[in-house]
Coordinates of C-alpha atoms and ligand atoms in Angstrom, one line a residue:
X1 CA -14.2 3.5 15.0
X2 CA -13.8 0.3 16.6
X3 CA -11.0 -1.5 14.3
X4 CA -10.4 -5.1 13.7
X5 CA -7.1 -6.2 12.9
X6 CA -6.5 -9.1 10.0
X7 CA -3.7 -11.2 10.3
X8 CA -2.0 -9.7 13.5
X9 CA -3.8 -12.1 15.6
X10 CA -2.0 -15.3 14.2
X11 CA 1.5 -13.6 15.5
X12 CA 2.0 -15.0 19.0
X13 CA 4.7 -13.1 20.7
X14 CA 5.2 -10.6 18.1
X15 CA 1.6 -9.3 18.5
X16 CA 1.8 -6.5 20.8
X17 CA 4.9 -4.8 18.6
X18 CA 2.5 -5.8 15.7
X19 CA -0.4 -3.8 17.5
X20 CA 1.3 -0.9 18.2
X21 CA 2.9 -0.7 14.8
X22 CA -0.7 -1.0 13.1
X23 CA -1.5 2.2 16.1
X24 CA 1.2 4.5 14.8
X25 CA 0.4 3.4 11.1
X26 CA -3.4 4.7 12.2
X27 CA -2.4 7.9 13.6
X28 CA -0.1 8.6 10.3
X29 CA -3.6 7.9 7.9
X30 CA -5.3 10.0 10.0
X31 CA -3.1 12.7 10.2
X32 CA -4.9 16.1 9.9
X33 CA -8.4 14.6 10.9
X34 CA -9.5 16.0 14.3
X35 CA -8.8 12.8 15.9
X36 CA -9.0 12.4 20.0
X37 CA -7.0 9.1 20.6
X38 CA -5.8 5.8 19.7
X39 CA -6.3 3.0 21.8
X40 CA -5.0 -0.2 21.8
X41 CA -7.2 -3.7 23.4
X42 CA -7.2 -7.4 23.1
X43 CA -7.7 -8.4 19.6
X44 CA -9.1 -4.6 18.8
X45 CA -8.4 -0.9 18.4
X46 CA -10.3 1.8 19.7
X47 CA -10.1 5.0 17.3
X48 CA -12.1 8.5 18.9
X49 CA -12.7 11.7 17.2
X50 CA -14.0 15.3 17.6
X51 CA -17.1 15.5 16.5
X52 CA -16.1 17.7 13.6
X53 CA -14.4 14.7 11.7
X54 CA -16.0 14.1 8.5
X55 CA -17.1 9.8 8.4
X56 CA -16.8 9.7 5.2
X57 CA -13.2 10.6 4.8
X58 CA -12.2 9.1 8.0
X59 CA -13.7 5.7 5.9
X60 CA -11.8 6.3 3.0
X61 CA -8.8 7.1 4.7
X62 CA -9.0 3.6 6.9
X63 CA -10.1 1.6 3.8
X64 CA -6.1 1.6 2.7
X65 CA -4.7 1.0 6.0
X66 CA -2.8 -2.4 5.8
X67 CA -3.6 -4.6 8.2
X68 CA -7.3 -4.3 9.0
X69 CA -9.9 -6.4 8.7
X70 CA -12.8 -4.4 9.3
X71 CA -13.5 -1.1 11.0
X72 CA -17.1 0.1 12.3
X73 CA -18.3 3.5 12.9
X74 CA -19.3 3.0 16.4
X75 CA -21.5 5.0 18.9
X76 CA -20.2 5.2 22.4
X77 CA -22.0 5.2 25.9
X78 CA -21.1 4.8 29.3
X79 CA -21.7 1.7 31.3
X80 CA -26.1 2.0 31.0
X81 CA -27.7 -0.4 29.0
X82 CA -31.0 1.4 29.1
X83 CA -29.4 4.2 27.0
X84 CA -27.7 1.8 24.5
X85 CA -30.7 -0.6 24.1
X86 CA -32.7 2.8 23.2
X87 CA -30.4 4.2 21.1
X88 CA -30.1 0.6 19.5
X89 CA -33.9 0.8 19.2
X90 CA -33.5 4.2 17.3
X91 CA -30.6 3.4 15.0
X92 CA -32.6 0.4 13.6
X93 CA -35.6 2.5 13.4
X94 CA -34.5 4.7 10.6
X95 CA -33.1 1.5 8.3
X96 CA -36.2 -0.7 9.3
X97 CA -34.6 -3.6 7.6
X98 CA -36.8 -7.0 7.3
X99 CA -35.5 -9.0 10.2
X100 CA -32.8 -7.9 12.8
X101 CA -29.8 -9.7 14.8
X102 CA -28.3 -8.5 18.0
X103 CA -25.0 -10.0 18.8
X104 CA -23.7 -8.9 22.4
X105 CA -19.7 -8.9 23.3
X106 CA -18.6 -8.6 27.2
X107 CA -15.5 -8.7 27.1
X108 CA -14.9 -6.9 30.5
X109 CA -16.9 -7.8 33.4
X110 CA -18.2 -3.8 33.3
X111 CA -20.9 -4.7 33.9
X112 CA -23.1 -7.4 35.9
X113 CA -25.1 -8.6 32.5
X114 CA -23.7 -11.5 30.6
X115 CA -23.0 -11.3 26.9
X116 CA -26.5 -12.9 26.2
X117 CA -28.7 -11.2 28.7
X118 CA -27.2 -7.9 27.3
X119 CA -28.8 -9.0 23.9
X120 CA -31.6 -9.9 25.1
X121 CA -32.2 -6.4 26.8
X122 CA -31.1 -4.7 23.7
X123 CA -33.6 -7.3 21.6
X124 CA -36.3 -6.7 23.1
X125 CA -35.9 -3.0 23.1
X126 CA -35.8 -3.0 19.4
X127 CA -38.8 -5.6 19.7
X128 CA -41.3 -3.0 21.7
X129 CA -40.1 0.1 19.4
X130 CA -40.2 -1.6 15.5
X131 CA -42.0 -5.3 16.5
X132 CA -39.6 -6.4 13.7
X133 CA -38.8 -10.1 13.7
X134 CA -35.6 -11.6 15.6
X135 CA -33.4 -13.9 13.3
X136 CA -30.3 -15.0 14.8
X137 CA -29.3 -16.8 11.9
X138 CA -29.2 -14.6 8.9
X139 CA -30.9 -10.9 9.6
X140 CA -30.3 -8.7 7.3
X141 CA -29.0 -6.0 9.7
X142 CA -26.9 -7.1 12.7
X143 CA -26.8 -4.9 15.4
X144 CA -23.4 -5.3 17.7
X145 CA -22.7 -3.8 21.2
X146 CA -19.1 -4.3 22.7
X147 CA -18.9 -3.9 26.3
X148 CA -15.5 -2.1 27.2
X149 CA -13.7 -1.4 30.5
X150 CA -15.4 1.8 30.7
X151 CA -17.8 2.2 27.8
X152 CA -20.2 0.7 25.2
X153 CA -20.2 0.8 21.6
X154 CA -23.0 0.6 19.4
X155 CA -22.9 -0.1 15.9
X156 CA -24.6 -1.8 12.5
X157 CA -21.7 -0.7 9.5
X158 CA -18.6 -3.0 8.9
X159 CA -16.6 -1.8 6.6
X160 CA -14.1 -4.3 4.9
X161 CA -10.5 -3.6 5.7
X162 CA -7.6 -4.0 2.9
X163 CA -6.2 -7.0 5.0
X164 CA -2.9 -7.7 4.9
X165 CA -0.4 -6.6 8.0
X166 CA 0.6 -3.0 9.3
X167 CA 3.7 -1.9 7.1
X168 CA 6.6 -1.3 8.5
X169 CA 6.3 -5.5 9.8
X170 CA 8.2 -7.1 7.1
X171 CA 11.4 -4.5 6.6
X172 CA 12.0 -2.1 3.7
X173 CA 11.9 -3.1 0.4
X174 CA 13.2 -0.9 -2.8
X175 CA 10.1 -0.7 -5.5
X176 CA 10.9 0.2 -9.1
X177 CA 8.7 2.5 -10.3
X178 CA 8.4 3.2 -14.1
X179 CA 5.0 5.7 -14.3
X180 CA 3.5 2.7 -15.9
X181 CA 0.2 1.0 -15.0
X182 CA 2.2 -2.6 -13.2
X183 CA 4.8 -1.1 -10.9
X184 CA 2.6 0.2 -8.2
X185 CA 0.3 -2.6 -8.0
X186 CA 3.3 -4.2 -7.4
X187 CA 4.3 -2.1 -4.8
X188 CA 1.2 -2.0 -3.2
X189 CA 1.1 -5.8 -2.9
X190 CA 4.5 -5.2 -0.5
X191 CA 3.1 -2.7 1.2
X192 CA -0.2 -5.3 1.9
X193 CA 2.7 -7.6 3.2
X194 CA 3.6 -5.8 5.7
X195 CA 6.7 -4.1 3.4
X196 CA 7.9 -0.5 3.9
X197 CA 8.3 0.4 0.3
X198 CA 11.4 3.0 -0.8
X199 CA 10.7 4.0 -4.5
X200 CA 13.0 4.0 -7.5
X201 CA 12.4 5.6 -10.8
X202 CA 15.0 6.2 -13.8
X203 CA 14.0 8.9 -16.4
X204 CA 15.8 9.7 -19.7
X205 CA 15.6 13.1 -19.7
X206 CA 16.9 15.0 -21.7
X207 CA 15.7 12.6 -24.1
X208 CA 12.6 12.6 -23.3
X209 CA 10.1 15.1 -20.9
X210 CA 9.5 15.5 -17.2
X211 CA 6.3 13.5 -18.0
X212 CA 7.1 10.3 -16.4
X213 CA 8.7 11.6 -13.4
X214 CA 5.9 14.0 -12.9
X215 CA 3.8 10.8 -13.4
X216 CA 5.9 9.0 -11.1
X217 CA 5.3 11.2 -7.9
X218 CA 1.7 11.7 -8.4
X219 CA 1.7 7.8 -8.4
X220 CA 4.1 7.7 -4.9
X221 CA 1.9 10.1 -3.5
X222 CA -1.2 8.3 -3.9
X223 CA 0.9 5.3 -2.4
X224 CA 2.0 7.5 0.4
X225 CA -1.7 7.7 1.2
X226 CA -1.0 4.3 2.2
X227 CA 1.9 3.7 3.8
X228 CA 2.8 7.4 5.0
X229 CA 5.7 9.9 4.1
X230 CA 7.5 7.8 1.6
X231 CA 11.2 8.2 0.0
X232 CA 11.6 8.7 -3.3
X233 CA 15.1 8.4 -5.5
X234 CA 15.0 9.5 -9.0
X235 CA 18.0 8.1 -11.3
X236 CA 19.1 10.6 -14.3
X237 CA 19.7 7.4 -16.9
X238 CA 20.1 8.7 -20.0
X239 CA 23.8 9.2 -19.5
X240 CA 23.9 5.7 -19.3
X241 CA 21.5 4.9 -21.8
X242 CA 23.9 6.2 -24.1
X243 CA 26.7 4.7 -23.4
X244 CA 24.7 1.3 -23.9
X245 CA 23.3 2.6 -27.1
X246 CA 26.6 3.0 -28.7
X247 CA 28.0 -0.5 -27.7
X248 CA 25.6 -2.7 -27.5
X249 CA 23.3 -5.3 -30.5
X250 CA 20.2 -3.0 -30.0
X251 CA 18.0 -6.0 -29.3
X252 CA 19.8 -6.5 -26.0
X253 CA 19.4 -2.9 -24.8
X254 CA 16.1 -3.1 -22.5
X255 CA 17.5 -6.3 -21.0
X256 CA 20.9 -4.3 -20.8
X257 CA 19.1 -1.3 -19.2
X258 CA 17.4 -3.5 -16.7
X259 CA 20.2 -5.3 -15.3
X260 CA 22.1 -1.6 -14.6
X261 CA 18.3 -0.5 -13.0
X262 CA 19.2 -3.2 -10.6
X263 CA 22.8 -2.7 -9.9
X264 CA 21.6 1.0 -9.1
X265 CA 19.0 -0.7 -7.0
X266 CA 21.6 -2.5 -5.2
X267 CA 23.1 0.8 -4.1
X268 CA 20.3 2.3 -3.0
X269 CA 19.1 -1.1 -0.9
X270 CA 22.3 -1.1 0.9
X271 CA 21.8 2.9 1.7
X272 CA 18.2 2.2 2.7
X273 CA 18.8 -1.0 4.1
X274 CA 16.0 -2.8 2.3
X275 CA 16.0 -6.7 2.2
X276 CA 14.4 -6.8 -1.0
X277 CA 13.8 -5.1 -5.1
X278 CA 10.4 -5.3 -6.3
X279 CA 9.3 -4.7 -10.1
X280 CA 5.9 -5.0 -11.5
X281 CA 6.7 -7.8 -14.2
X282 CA 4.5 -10.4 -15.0
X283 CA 5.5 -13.5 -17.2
X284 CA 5.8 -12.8 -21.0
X285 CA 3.6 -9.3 -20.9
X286 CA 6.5 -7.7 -22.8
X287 CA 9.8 -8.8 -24.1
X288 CA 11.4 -8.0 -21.7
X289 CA 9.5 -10.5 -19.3
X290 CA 10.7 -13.5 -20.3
X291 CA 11.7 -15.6 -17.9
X292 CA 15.2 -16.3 -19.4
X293 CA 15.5 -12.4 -19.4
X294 CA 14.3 -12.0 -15.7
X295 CA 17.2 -14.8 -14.8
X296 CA 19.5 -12.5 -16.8
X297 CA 18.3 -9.4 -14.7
X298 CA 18.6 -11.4 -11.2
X299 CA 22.0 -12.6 -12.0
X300 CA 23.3 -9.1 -11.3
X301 CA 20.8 -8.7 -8.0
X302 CA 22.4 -8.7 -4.7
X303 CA 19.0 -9.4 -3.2
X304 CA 16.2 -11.1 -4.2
X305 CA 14.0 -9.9 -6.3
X306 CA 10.3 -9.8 -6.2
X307 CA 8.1 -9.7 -8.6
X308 CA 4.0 -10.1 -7.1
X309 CA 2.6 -9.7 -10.0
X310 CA 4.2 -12.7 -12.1
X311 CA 1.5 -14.5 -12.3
X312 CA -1.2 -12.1 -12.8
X313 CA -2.8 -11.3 -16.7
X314 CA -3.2 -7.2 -17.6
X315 CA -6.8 -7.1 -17.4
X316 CA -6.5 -8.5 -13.7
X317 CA -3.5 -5.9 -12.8
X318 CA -5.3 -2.8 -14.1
X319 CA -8.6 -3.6 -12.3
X320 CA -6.1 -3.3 -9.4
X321 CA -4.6 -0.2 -10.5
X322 CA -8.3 1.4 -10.6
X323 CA -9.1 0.4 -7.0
X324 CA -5.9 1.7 -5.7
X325 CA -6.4 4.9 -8.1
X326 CA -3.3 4.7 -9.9
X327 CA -4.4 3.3 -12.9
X328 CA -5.8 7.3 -14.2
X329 CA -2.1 8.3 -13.4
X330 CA -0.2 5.7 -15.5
X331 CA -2.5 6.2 -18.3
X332 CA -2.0 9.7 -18.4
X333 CA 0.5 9.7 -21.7
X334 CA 4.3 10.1 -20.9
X335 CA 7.2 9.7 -23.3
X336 CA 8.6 6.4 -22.2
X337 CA 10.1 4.8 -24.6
X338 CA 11.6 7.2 -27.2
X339 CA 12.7 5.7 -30.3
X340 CA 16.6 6.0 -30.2
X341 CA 16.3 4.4 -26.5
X342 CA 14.0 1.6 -27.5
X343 CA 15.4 -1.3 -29.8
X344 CA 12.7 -2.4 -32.5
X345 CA 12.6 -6.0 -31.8
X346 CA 13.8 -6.8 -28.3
X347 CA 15.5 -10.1 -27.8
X348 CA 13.2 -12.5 -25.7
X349 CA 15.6 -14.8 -24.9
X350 CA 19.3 -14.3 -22.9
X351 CA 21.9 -15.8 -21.0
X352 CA 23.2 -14.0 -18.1
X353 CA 27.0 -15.9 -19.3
X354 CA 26.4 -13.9 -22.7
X355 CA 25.5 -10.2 -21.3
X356 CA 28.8 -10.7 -18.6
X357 CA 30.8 -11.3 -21.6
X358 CA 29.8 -8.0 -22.8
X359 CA 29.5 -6.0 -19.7
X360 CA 33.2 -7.6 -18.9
X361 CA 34.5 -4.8 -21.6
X362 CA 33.1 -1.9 -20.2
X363 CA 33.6 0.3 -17.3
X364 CA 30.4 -1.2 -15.1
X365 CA 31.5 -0.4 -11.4
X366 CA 32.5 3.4 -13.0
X367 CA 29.2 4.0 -14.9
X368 CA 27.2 2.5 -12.1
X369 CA 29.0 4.9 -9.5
X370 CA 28.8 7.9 -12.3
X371 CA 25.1 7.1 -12.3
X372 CA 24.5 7.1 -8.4
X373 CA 26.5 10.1 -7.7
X374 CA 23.2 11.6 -9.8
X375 CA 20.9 9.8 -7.7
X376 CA 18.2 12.4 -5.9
X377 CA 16.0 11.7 -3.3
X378 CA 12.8 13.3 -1.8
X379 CA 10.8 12.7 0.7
X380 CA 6.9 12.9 -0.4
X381 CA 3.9 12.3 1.8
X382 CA 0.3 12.3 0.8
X383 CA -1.7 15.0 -0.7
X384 CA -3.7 17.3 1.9
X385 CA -1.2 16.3 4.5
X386 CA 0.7 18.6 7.0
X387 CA 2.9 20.0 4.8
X388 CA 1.9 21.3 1.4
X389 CA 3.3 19.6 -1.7
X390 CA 5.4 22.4 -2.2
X391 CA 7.5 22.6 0.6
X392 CA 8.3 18.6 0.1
X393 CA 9.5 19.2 -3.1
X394 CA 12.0 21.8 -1.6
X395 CA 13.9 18.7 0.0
X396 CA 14.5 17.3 -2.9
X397 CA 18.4 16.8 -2.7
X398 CA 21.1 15.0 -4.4
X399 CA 22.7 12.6 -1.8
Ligands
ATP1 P1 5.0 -0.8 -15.6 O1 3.6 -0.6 -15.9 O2 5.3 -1.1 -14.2 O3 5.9 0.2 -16.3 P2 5.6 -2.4 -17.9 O4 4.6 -3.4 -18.4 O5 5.6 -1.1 -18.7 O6 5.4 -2.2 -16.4 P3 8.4 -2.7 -18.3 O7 8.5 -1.3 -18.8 O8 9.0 -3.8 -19.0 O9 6.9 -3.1 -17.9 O10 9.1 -2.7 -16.8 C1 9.0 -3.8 -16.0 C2 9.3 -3.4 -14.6 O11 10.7 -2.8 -14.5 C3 8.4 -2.3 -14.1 O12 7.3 -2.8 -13.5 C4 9.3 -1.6 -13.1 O13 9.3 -2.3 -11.8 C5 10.7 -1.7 -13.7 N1 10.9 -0.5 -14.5 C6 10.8 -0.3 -15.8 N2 11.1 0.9 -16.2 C7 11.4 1.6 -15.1 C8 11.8 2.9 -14.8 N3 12.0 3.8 -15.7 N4 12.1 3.3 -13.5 C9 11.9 2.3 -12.5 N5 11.6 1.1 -12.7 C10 11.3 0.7 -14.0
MG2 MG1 7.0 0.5 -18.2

């Protein structure tokens, strides 16, 4: 696979810890494959396998990679042309498109040919076998050769990348995760940035079933496809939930809950060092998401918080969700919201002056430190991977 990286190149002096960042995050997607090496040169990465890798999942596996622009299923030869320019002539025999384009790349003086005579020769190869037309312009197939230090690669496919830069670039960042459709689009869009994301659910049981936090690490799995073995910390709430229940006007409660989701996030960004909280919110979706209410949540945030989704309608979030294959997960029904928790009519509108005057008569720093103490964390890594599912699960641990 000859791998082309997105934005890396634009990153001067950082580029070569960039590159080698985007090669570990390689080896990590591929873990499992029978894969031979990883090589890293100017403005491209090399990626060999035995033959007994399977392309297709190899391409799947690469499409979520951060940080690439396009990768190639490539052919490799030593340093003869003859053999290239015939197996060129071959490979475009059996998709005998309408019109064909070779473009050549020498990057290495390998060998004596220039960029252009080494297209030619290729060209005209293709020329004696199919006697298909030439069009430099617009062909439908492209055929591209890459001459390397000690090789050639052939190849016709590009496959788009998913952009973005190689996590682990931009720092850790603690993603709220709710078993709902938004959160891990939201997430995602982090981890697209660059963004190591450590993830954060709070479930109500007993009040409710294991459903959501069942839900929950199916979702962070399916994330850990991306970004590798990820942390998870899951937050017994309901504790706390009724505490708030008992005190407070029900329509403040969600906005109540959420401001004590983020003091818990606090904790958990200082233990994890991240520079950032990230929620899947969007402007007015729900009640909750007002942007009065959001200023009431942030008031209580010792970091910023991030929301990439704000500006996004539902329609365009869950065609997101379906790419990234989450979306079938969150559906899946869960009991969220159960009645006692949930307030009938949820104030849209707050002042972050007016919930401190009622947090001001309550224990916060104690519940908050009550709640933590419960908090448990587990490390999860993609399905199929090294270890089976099971034995993650076994390190689940309080900390
Ligand atoms: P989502 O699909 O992400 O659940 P939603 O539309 O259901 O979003 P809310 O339930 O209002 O929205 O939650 C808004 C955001 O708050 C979520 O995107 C998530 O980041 C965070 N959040 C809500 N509930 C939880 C939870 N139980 N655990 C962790 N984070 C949560
Ligand atoms: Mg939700």
């Amino acid at each position: 696979m000859l791998v082309h990286y997105h934005e890396i190149g634009l990153k001067g002096g950082n580029r070569p810890s960039f590159e080698l960042k985007l090669c570990g995050n390689l080896e990590h997607a591929l873990a499992g494959l029978p894969l031979k090496s990883v090589r890293r040169l100017p403005g491209r990465i090399v990626v060999t396998f035995e033959p007994a890798a399977d392309p297709a999942e190899v391409t799947e596996r690469l499409s979520w990679v951060p940080g690439l622009e396009s990768f190639s299923p490539a052919r490799r030869f030593g340093l003869e042309l003859d053999r290239v320019a015939e197996a060129a002539a071959e490979a475009v025999v059996s998709r005998m498109p309408a019109s064909f384009g070779v473009k050549a790349r020498r990057g290495y003086k390998s060998v004596p040919q220039s960029s252009q005579e080494i297209g030619a020769l290729v060209g005209a190869a293709i020329v004696a076998r199919t006697g298909l037309p030439v069009d430099l312009k617009k062909p439908e197939l492209w055929v591209r050769v890459e001459v390397l230090p000690r090789e050639v690669l052939l190849y016709l496919d590009r496959h788009r990348g998913a952009g973005g830069l190689p996590v682990g670039t931009a720092g850790k960042v603690v993603a709220l995760v709710s078993g709902g459709i938004d959160s891990p689009v939201a997430a995602w869009r982090l981890m697209k940035r660059g963004a190591r994301c450590v993830f954060l659910h709070f479930h109500s049981h007993p009040f409710t079933d294991a459903a959501s936090q069942e839900k929950t690490l199916e979702v962070v799995e399916r994330l850990a496809r991306i970004q590798g073995i990820s942390v998870l910390y899951s937050c017994p709430f309901a504790e706390l939930q009724k505490e708030l229940v008992a005190r407070a006007p029900a329509p403040l409660r969600v906005i109540l809950y959420r401001r004590f989701m983020v003091r818990v996030a606090n904790v958990v960004a200082r233990r994890e060092r991240a520079l950032a909280l990230v929620t899947g919110e969007s402007v007015g979706q729900v009640a909750s998401q007002t942007l009065q209410n959001m200023a009431t949540v942030d008031a209580v945030a010792e970091l910023p918080v991030l929301r990439p989704l704000v500006g996004m309608n539902k329609n365009e979030i869950v065609a997101e969700a379906e790419r990234l294959g989450t979306y079938e997960i969150s559906i899946q029904p869960h009991g969220d919201c159960c009645s006692f928790l949930m307030p009938r009519k949820p104030a849209t509108t707050s002042r972050p002056d007016e919930l401190a005057a009622l947090e001001k008569e309550w224990p916060v720093d104690e519940w908050v430190a009550a709640t933590c103490a419960r908090l448990g964390r587990r490390l999860v890594q993609p399905p199929g991977a090294v270890a089976p599912r099971e034995a993650m699960l076994a390190v689940d641990a309080i900390v």
